[in-house]
């Protein structure tokens, strides 16, 4: 079956530091890949997505590249802000094997200190 | 604006009582999902529905029930059979055709059972 493995947290960084959160996946079909963000007490919001190999998703300074050869979709940001403190979830959806359902990683908590 | 609404945001119940959580969407999505999130944990799928009048169990369906009588609505009932009902409940929706199947989340309902 499909699975998503995320870098374990929590991650604590100083403001303006470089962020990487690792994500690798296992899928039998050709999945689309996503990063979602969850702020305290809220639901998840889509941060970025990529639908095929070598696609780069980007939004709000965050980027992730769909790497089929390494089955990875690592999240990066060059300079984090205190407002980026949140939980980040990597996910995949696979139309062929999962009929549209998504598989989520366990989430990585990011805290950015001023 | 289109979106998903969940009500109420906070819900308190006594042990042994059934409680129903509301989820409504005006995105015209065919599929809807219920997840449970415990503190510091990821998402666990309770039930999902890809079409009106049909739904499937997710990974942790025991002690929960759902109905899908209208496309817009997917209420979740937490029954007295659910051993540990206190949690944060998230509803989501998605399309079922085309690609990718990103999910749109509601703001969540925090249920506390004492």
Short mmCIF file of N, CA and C in Angstrom, two decimals, chain A residues 3-114:
data_model
loop_
_atom_site.label_atom_id
_atom_site.label_comp_id
_atom_site.label_asym_id
_atom_site.label_seq_id
_atom_site.Cartn_x
_atom_site.Cartn_y
_atom_site.Cartn_z
N UNK A 3 2.42 4.79 1.45
CA UNK A 3 2.85 5.30 2.75
C UNK A 3 3.68 6.57 2.56
N UNK A 4 3.72 7.38 3.60
CA UNK A 4 4.50 8.62 3.61
C UNK A 4 5.28 8.67 4.92
N UNK A 5 6.57 8.91 4.80
CA UNK A 5 7.43 8.99 5.98
C UNK A 5 8.04 10.39 6.04
N UNK A 6 7.80 11.04 7.16
CA UNK A 6 8.33 12.39 7.36
C UNK A 6 9.42 12.40 8.40
N UNK A 7 10.30 13.36 8.26
CA UNK A 7 11.33 13.61 9.26
C UNK A 7 10.66 13.86 10.60
N UNK A 8 11.21 13.22 11.62
CA UNK A 8 10.62 13.38 12.94
C UNK A 8 10.92 14.75 13.51
N UNK A 9 9.97 15.26 14.26
CA UNK A 9 10.20 16.54 14.90
C UNK A 9 10.36 16.35 16.39
N UNK A 10 10.17 17.44 17.13
CA UNK A 10 9.96 18.79 16.62
C UNK A 10 11.26 19.41 16.12
N UNK A 11 11.07 20.42 15.26
CA UNK A 11 12.19 21.16 14.71
C UNK A 11 12.12 22.59 15.27
N UNK A 12 13.22 23.05 15.82
CA UNK A 12 13.29 24.41 16.36
C UNK A 12 14.40 25.16 15.65
N UNK A 13 14.06 26.31 15.08
CA UNK A 13 15.01 27.13 14.34
C UNK A 13 14.94 28.57 14.80
N UNK A 14 16.00 29.30 14.57
CA UNK A 14 15.99 30.74 14.79
C UNK A 14 15.47 31.42 13.53
N UNK A 15 14.88 32.60 13.73
CA UNK A 15 14.37 33.36 12.59
C UNK A 15 15.48 33.56 11.56
N UNK A 16 15.12 33.47 10.28
CA UNK A 16 16.00 33.62 9.13
C UNK A 16 16.86 32.39 8.85
N UNK A 17 16.69 31.33 9.61
CA UNK A 17 17.44 30.10 9.33
C UNK A 17 16.84 29.39 8.12
N UNK A 18 17.62 28.44 7.56
CA UNK A 18 17.17 27.62 6.44
C UNK A 18 16.43 26.41 6.96
N UNK A 19 15.31 26.09 6.30
CA UNK A 19 14.47 24.97 6.73
C UNK A 19 14.48 23.86 5.70
N UNK A 20 14.66 22.64 6.17
CA UNK A 20 14.39 21.45 5.36
C UNK A 20 13.60 20.48 6.21
N UNK A 21 12.50 19.99 5.68
CA UNK A 21 11.75 18.90 6.31
C UNK A 21 11.69 17.78 5.28
N UNK A 22 12.26 16.64 5.64
CA UNK A 22 12.34 15.53 4.70
C UNK A 22 11.03 14.75 4.61
N UNK A 23 10.72 14.30 3.40
CA UNK A 23 9.55 13.47 3.16
C UNK A 23 9.88 12.46 2.08
N UNK A 24 9.65 11.19 2.36
CA UNK A 24 9.78 10.15 1.35
C UNK A 24 8.47 9.37 1.29
N UNK A 25 8.23 8.75 0.14
CA UNK A 25 6.95 8.08 -0.02
C UNK A 25 7.13 6.72 -0.69
N UNK A 26 6.13 5.90 -0.52
CA UNK A 26 6.00 4.63 -1.23
C UNK A 26 4.63 4.62 -1.88
N UNK A 27 4.60 4.35 -3.17
CA UNK A 27 3.31 4.31 -3.87
C UNK A 27 3.41 3.33 -5.02
N UNK A 28 2.33 2.64 -5.29
CA UNK A 28 2.33 1.66 -6.38
C UNK A 28 1.96 2.30 -7.70
N UNK A 29 1.29 3.43 -7.67
CA UNK A 29 0.89 4.10 -8.90
C UNK A 29 1.76 5.32 -9.15
N UNK A 30 1.15 6.37 -9.71
CA UNK A 30 1.86 7.62 -10.00
C UNK A 30 1.20 8.74 -9.20
N UNK A 31 1.65 8.92 -7.98
CA UNK A 31 0.91 9.84 -7.09
C UNK A 31 1.16 11.31 -7.38
N UNK A 32 0.24 12.13 -6.90
CA UNK A 32 0.47 13.55 -6.73
C UNK A 32 0.94 13.75 -5.29
N UNK A 33 1.77 14.76 -5.08
CA UNK A 33 2.37 14.98 -3.76
C UNK A 33 2.00 16.37 -3.25
N UNK A 34 1.86 16.45 -1.93
CA UNK A 34 1.38 17.69 -1.32
C UNK A 34 2.14 17.97 -0.02
N UNK A 35 2.21 19.25 0.31
CA UNK A 35 2.52 19.69 1.67
C UNK A 35 1.35 20.52 2.16
N UNK A 36 0.89 20.15 3.36
CA UNK A 36 -0.15 20.90 4.05
C UNK A 36 0.45 21.53 5.31
N UNK A 37 -0.15 22.64 5.75
CA UNK A 37 0.30 23.30 6.98
C UNK A 37 -0.91 23.44 7.92
N UNK A 38 -0.66 23.22 9.20
CA UNK A 38 -1.71 23.35 10.21
C UNK A 38 -1.22 24.29 11.30
N UNK A 39 -1.90 25.42 11.44
CA UNK A 39 -1.61 26.36 12.52
C UNK A 39 -2.38 25.93 13.76
N UNK A 40 -1.94 26.32 14.94
CA UNK A 40 -2.56 25.84 16.18
C UNK A 40 -4.07 26.02 16.21
N UNK A 41 -4.78 24.94 16.51
CA UNK A 41 -6.23 24.99 16.67
C UNK A 41 -7.02 25.09 15.38
N UNK A 42 -6.34 24.93 14.24
CA UNK A 42 -7.03 25.08 12.95
C UNK A 42 -6.98 23.79 12.14
N UNK A 43 -7.70 23.80 11.02
CA UNK A 43 -7.61 22.69 10.09
C UNK A 43 -6.37 22.82 9.23
N UNK A 44 -6.18 21.84 8.35
CA UNK A 44 -5.03 21.86 7.46
C UNK A 44 -5.31 22.74 6.25
N UNK A 45 -4.25 23.38 5.73
CA UNK A 45 -4.36 24.16 4.50
C UNK A 45 -3.32 23.64 3.53
N UNK A 46 -3.68 23.60 2.27
CA UNK A 46 -2.71 23.20 1.26
C UNK A 46 -1.63 24.27 1.15
N UNK A 47 -0.36 23.86 1.24
CA UNK A 47 0.75 24.79 1.10
C UNK A 47 1.29 24.77 -0.33
N UNK A 48 1.54 23.56 -0.86
CA UNK A 48 2.00 23.45 -2.23
C UNK A 48 1.78 22.01 -2.71
N UNK A 49 1.91 21.84 -4.03
CA UNK A 49 1.66 20.51 -4.60
C UNK A 49 2.50 20.32 -5.86
N UNK A 50 2.64 19.05 -6.25
CA UNK A 50 3.33 18.69 -7.49
C UNK A 50 2.68 17.42 -8.03
N UNK A 51 2.45 17.39 -9.32
CA UNK A 51 1.67 16.27 -9.87
C UNK A 51 2.49 15.27 -10.66
N UNK A 52 3.73 15.61 -11.04
CA UNK A 52 4.54 14.64 -11.78
C UNK A 52 6.00 14.86 -11.48
N UNK A 53 6.79 13.87 -11.89
CA UNK A 53 8.23 13.89 -11.60
C UNK A 53 8.88 15.18 -12.11
N UNK A 54 9.77 15.72 -11.28
CA UNK A 54 10.56 16.93 -11.54
C UNK A 54 9.75 18.22 -11.41
N UNK A 55 8.45 18.12 -11.15
CA UNK A 55 7.67 19.33 -10.87
C UNK A 55 8.16 19.95 -9.57
N UNK A 56 8.17 21.28 -9.53
CA UNK A 56 8.47 21.99 -8.29
C UNK A 56 7.23 22.75 -7.87
N UNK A 57 6.76 22.47 -6.65
CA UNK A 57 5.69 23.25 -6.07
C UNK A 57 6.27 24.37 -5.24
N UNK A 58 5.62 25.54 -5.23
CA UNK A 58 6.13 26.65 -4.44
C UNK A 58 4.99 27.55 -3.99
N UNK A 59 5.18 28.14 -2.80
CA UNK A 59 4.17 29.03 -2.26
C UNK A 59 4.75 29.68 -1.01
N UNK A 60 4.57 30.98 -0.86
CA UNK A 60 4.97 31.72 0.34
C UNK A 60 6.44 31.50 0.70
N UNK A 61 7.29 31.30 -0.27
CA UNK A 61 8.71 31.10 -0.01
C UNK A 61 9.11 29.65 0.22
N UNK A 62 8.12 28.77 0.34
CA UNK A 62 8.38 27.34 0.50
C UNK A 62 8.48 26.68 -0.88
N UNK A 63 9.31 25.66 -0.98
CA UNK A 63 9.47 24.92 -2.23
C UNK A 63 9.62 23.44 -1.94
N UNK A 64 9.19 22.62 -2.89
CA UNK A 64 9.45 21.18 -2.81
C UNK A 64 9.46 20.64 -4.23
N UNK A 65 10.40 19.74 -4.53
CA UNK A 65 10.54 19.16 -5.86
C UNK A 65 10.22 17.68 -5.81
N UNK A 66 9.38 17.22 -6.73
CA UNK A 66 8.97 15.82 -6.86
C UNK A 66 10.13 15.04 -7.47
N UNK A 67 10.78 14.21 -6.66
CA UNK A 67 11.92 13.42 -7.12
C UNK A 67 11.51 11.95 -7.18
N UNK A 68 11.24 11.48 -8.40
CA UNK A 68 10.77 10.09 -8.55
C UNK A 68 11.91 9.11 -8.27
N UNK A 69 13.13 9.48 -8.66
CA UNK A 69 14.24 8.54 -8.52
C UNK A 69 14.56 8.25 -7.05
N UNK A 70 14.31 9.23 -6.19
CA UNK A 70 14.57 9.03 -4.76
C UNK A 70 13.26 8.94 -3.96
N UNK A 71 12.14 8.94 -4.64
CA UNK A 71 10.79 8.94 -4.03
C UNK A 71 10.73 9.92 -2.87
N UNK A 72 11.07 11.18 -3.17
CA UNK A 72 11.12 12.18 -2.10
C UNK A 72 10.43 13.46 -2.53
N UNK A 73 10.05 14.25 -1.52
CA UNK A 73 9.37 15.53 -1.75
C UNK A 73 9.71 16.42 -0.56
N UNK A 74 10.96 16.78 -0.42
CA UNK A 74 11.43 17.52 0.75
C UNK A 74 10.99 18.98 0.69
N UNK A 75 10.55 19.50 1.83
CA UNK A 75 10.09 20.89 1.93
C UNK A 75 11.27 21.78 2.34
N UNK A 76 11.43 22.93 1.66
CA UNK A 76 12.53 23.84 1.98
C UNK A 76 12.03 25.28 2.00
N UNK A 77 12.69 26.07 2.84
CA UNK A 77 12.47 27.51 2.82
C UNK A 77 13.79 28.17 3.20
N UNK A 78 14.14 29.20 2.47
CA UNK A 78 15.46 29.80 2.66
C UNK A 78 15.60 30.61 3.94
N UNK A 79 14.51 31.21 4.41
CA UNK A 79 14.61 32.08 5.58
C UNK A 79 13.26 32.05 6.31
N UNK A 80 13.22 31.33 7.42
CA UNK A 80 11.94 31.15 8.10
C UNK A 80 11.64 32.34 9.01
N UNK A 81 10.35 32.53 9.25
CA UNK A 81 9.87 33.59 10.13
C UNK A 81 9.11 32.97 11.30
N UNK A 82 8.93 33.77 12.35
CA UNK A 82 8.19 33.28 13.51
C UNK A 82 6.80 32.81 13.10
N UNK A 83 6.20 33.49 12.13
CA UNK A 83 4.86 33.15 11.66
C UNK A 83 4.78 31.81 10.93
N UNK A 84 5.93 31.21 10.61
CA UNK A 84 5.95 29.89 9.97
C UNK A 84 5.80 28.75 10.99
N UNK A 85 5.79 29.09 12.26
CA UNK A 85 5.62 28.07 13.30
C UNK A 85 4.27 27.38 13.12
N UNK A 86 4.32 26.07 12.94
CA UNK A 86 3.11 25.30 12.61
C UNK A 86 3.49 23.83 12.51
N UNK A 87 2.50 22.99 12.21
CA UNK A 87 2.76 21.58 11.92
C UNK A 87 2.64 21.39 10.41
N UNK A 88 3.60 20.70 9.83
CA UNK A 88 3.65 20.49 8.38
C UNK A 88 3.45 19.00 8.08
N UNK A 89 2.52 18.73 7.16
CA UNK A 89 2.19 17.36 6.78
C UNK A 89 2.52 17.14 5.31
N UNK A 90 3.23 16.08 5.02
CA UNK A 90 3.45 15.63 3.66
C UNK A 90 2.37 14.61 3.33
N UNK A 91 1.89 14.60 2.09
CA UNK A 91 0.80 13.69 1.74
C UNK A 91 0.88 13.32 0.27
N UNK A 92 0.25 12.21 -0.07
CA UNK A 92 0.13 11.82 -1.47
C UNK A 92 -1.29 11.37 -1.76
N UNK A 93 -1.69 11.53 -3.00
CA UNK A 93 -2.94 10.94 -3.46
C UNK A 93 -2.66 10.20 -4.75
N UNK A 94 -3.32 9.07 -4.90
CA UNK A 94 -3.05 8.19 -6.02
C UNK A 94 -4.38 7.76 -6.61
N UNK A 95 -4.76 8.35 -7.72
CA UNK A 95 -6.07 8.09 -8.28
C UNK A 95 -6.25 6.61 -8.63
N UNK A 96 -5.17 5.97 -9.09
CA UNK A 96 -5.32 4.61 -9.61
C UNK A 96 -5.54 3.58 -8.51
N UNK A 97 -4.90 3.75 -7.39
CA UNK A 97 -5.00 2.70 -6.36
C UNK A 97 -5.80 3.13 -5.14
N UNK A 98 -5.98 4.41 -4.94
CA UNK A 98 -6.66 4.85 -3.72
C UNK A 98 -7.97 5.56 -3.97
N UNK A 99 -8.39 5.62 -5.21
CA UNK A 99 -9.66 6.25 -5.57
C UNK A 99 -9.80 7.64 -4.98
N UNK A 100 -8.69 8.40 -4.97
CA UNK A 100 -8.76 9.78 -4.53
C UNK A 100 -8.43 10.02 -3.08
N UNK A 101 -8.37 8.98 -2.26
CA UNK A 101 -8.01 9.21 -0.87
C UNK A 101 -6.57 9.68 -0.78
N UNK A 102 -6.26 10.38 0.30
CA UNK A 102 -4.90 10.82 0.53
C UNK A 102 -4.26 10.02 1.67
N UNK A 103 -2.96 9.85 1.55
CA UNK A 103 -2.17 9.24 2.63
C UNK A 103 -1.30 10.33 3.22
N UNK A 104 -1.34 10.51 4.53
CA UNK A 104 -0.62 11.59 5.20
C UNK A 104 0.55 11.05 6.02
N UNK A 105 1.62 11.84 6.09
CA UNK A 105 2.67 11.56 7.05
C UNK A 105 2.22 11.97 8.44
N UNK A 106 3.06 11.72 9.43
CA UNK A 106 2.69 11.98 10.82
C UNK A 106 2.78 13.44 11.23
N UNK A 107 3.32 14.28 10.36
CA UNK A 107 3.44 15.69 10.69
C UNK A 107 4.76 16.02 11.38
N UNK A 108 5.27 17.22 11.09
CA UNK A 108 6.50 17.71 11.72
C UNK A 108 6.21 19.08 12.30
N UNK A 109 6.43 19.23 13.60
CA UNK A 109 6.17 20.50 14.26
C UNK A 109 7.38 21.41 14.14
N UNK A 110 7.17 22.58 13.61
CA UNK A 110 8.23 23.59 13.45
C UNK A 110 7.97 24.74 14.41
N UNK A 111 8.97 25.09 15.18
CA UNK A 111 8.92 26.28 16.04
C UNK A 111 10.06 27.19 15.61
N UNK A 112 9.72 28.44 15.32
CA UNK A 112 10.73 29.42 14.93
C UNK A 112 10.82 30.47 16.04
N UNK A 113 12.02 30.63 16.57
CA UNK A 113 12.24 31.58 17.68
C UNK A 113 12.82 32.88 17.14
N UNK A 114 12.36 34.02 17.71
CA UNK A 114 12.86 35.33 17.25
C UNK A 114 14.34 35.50 17.56
#
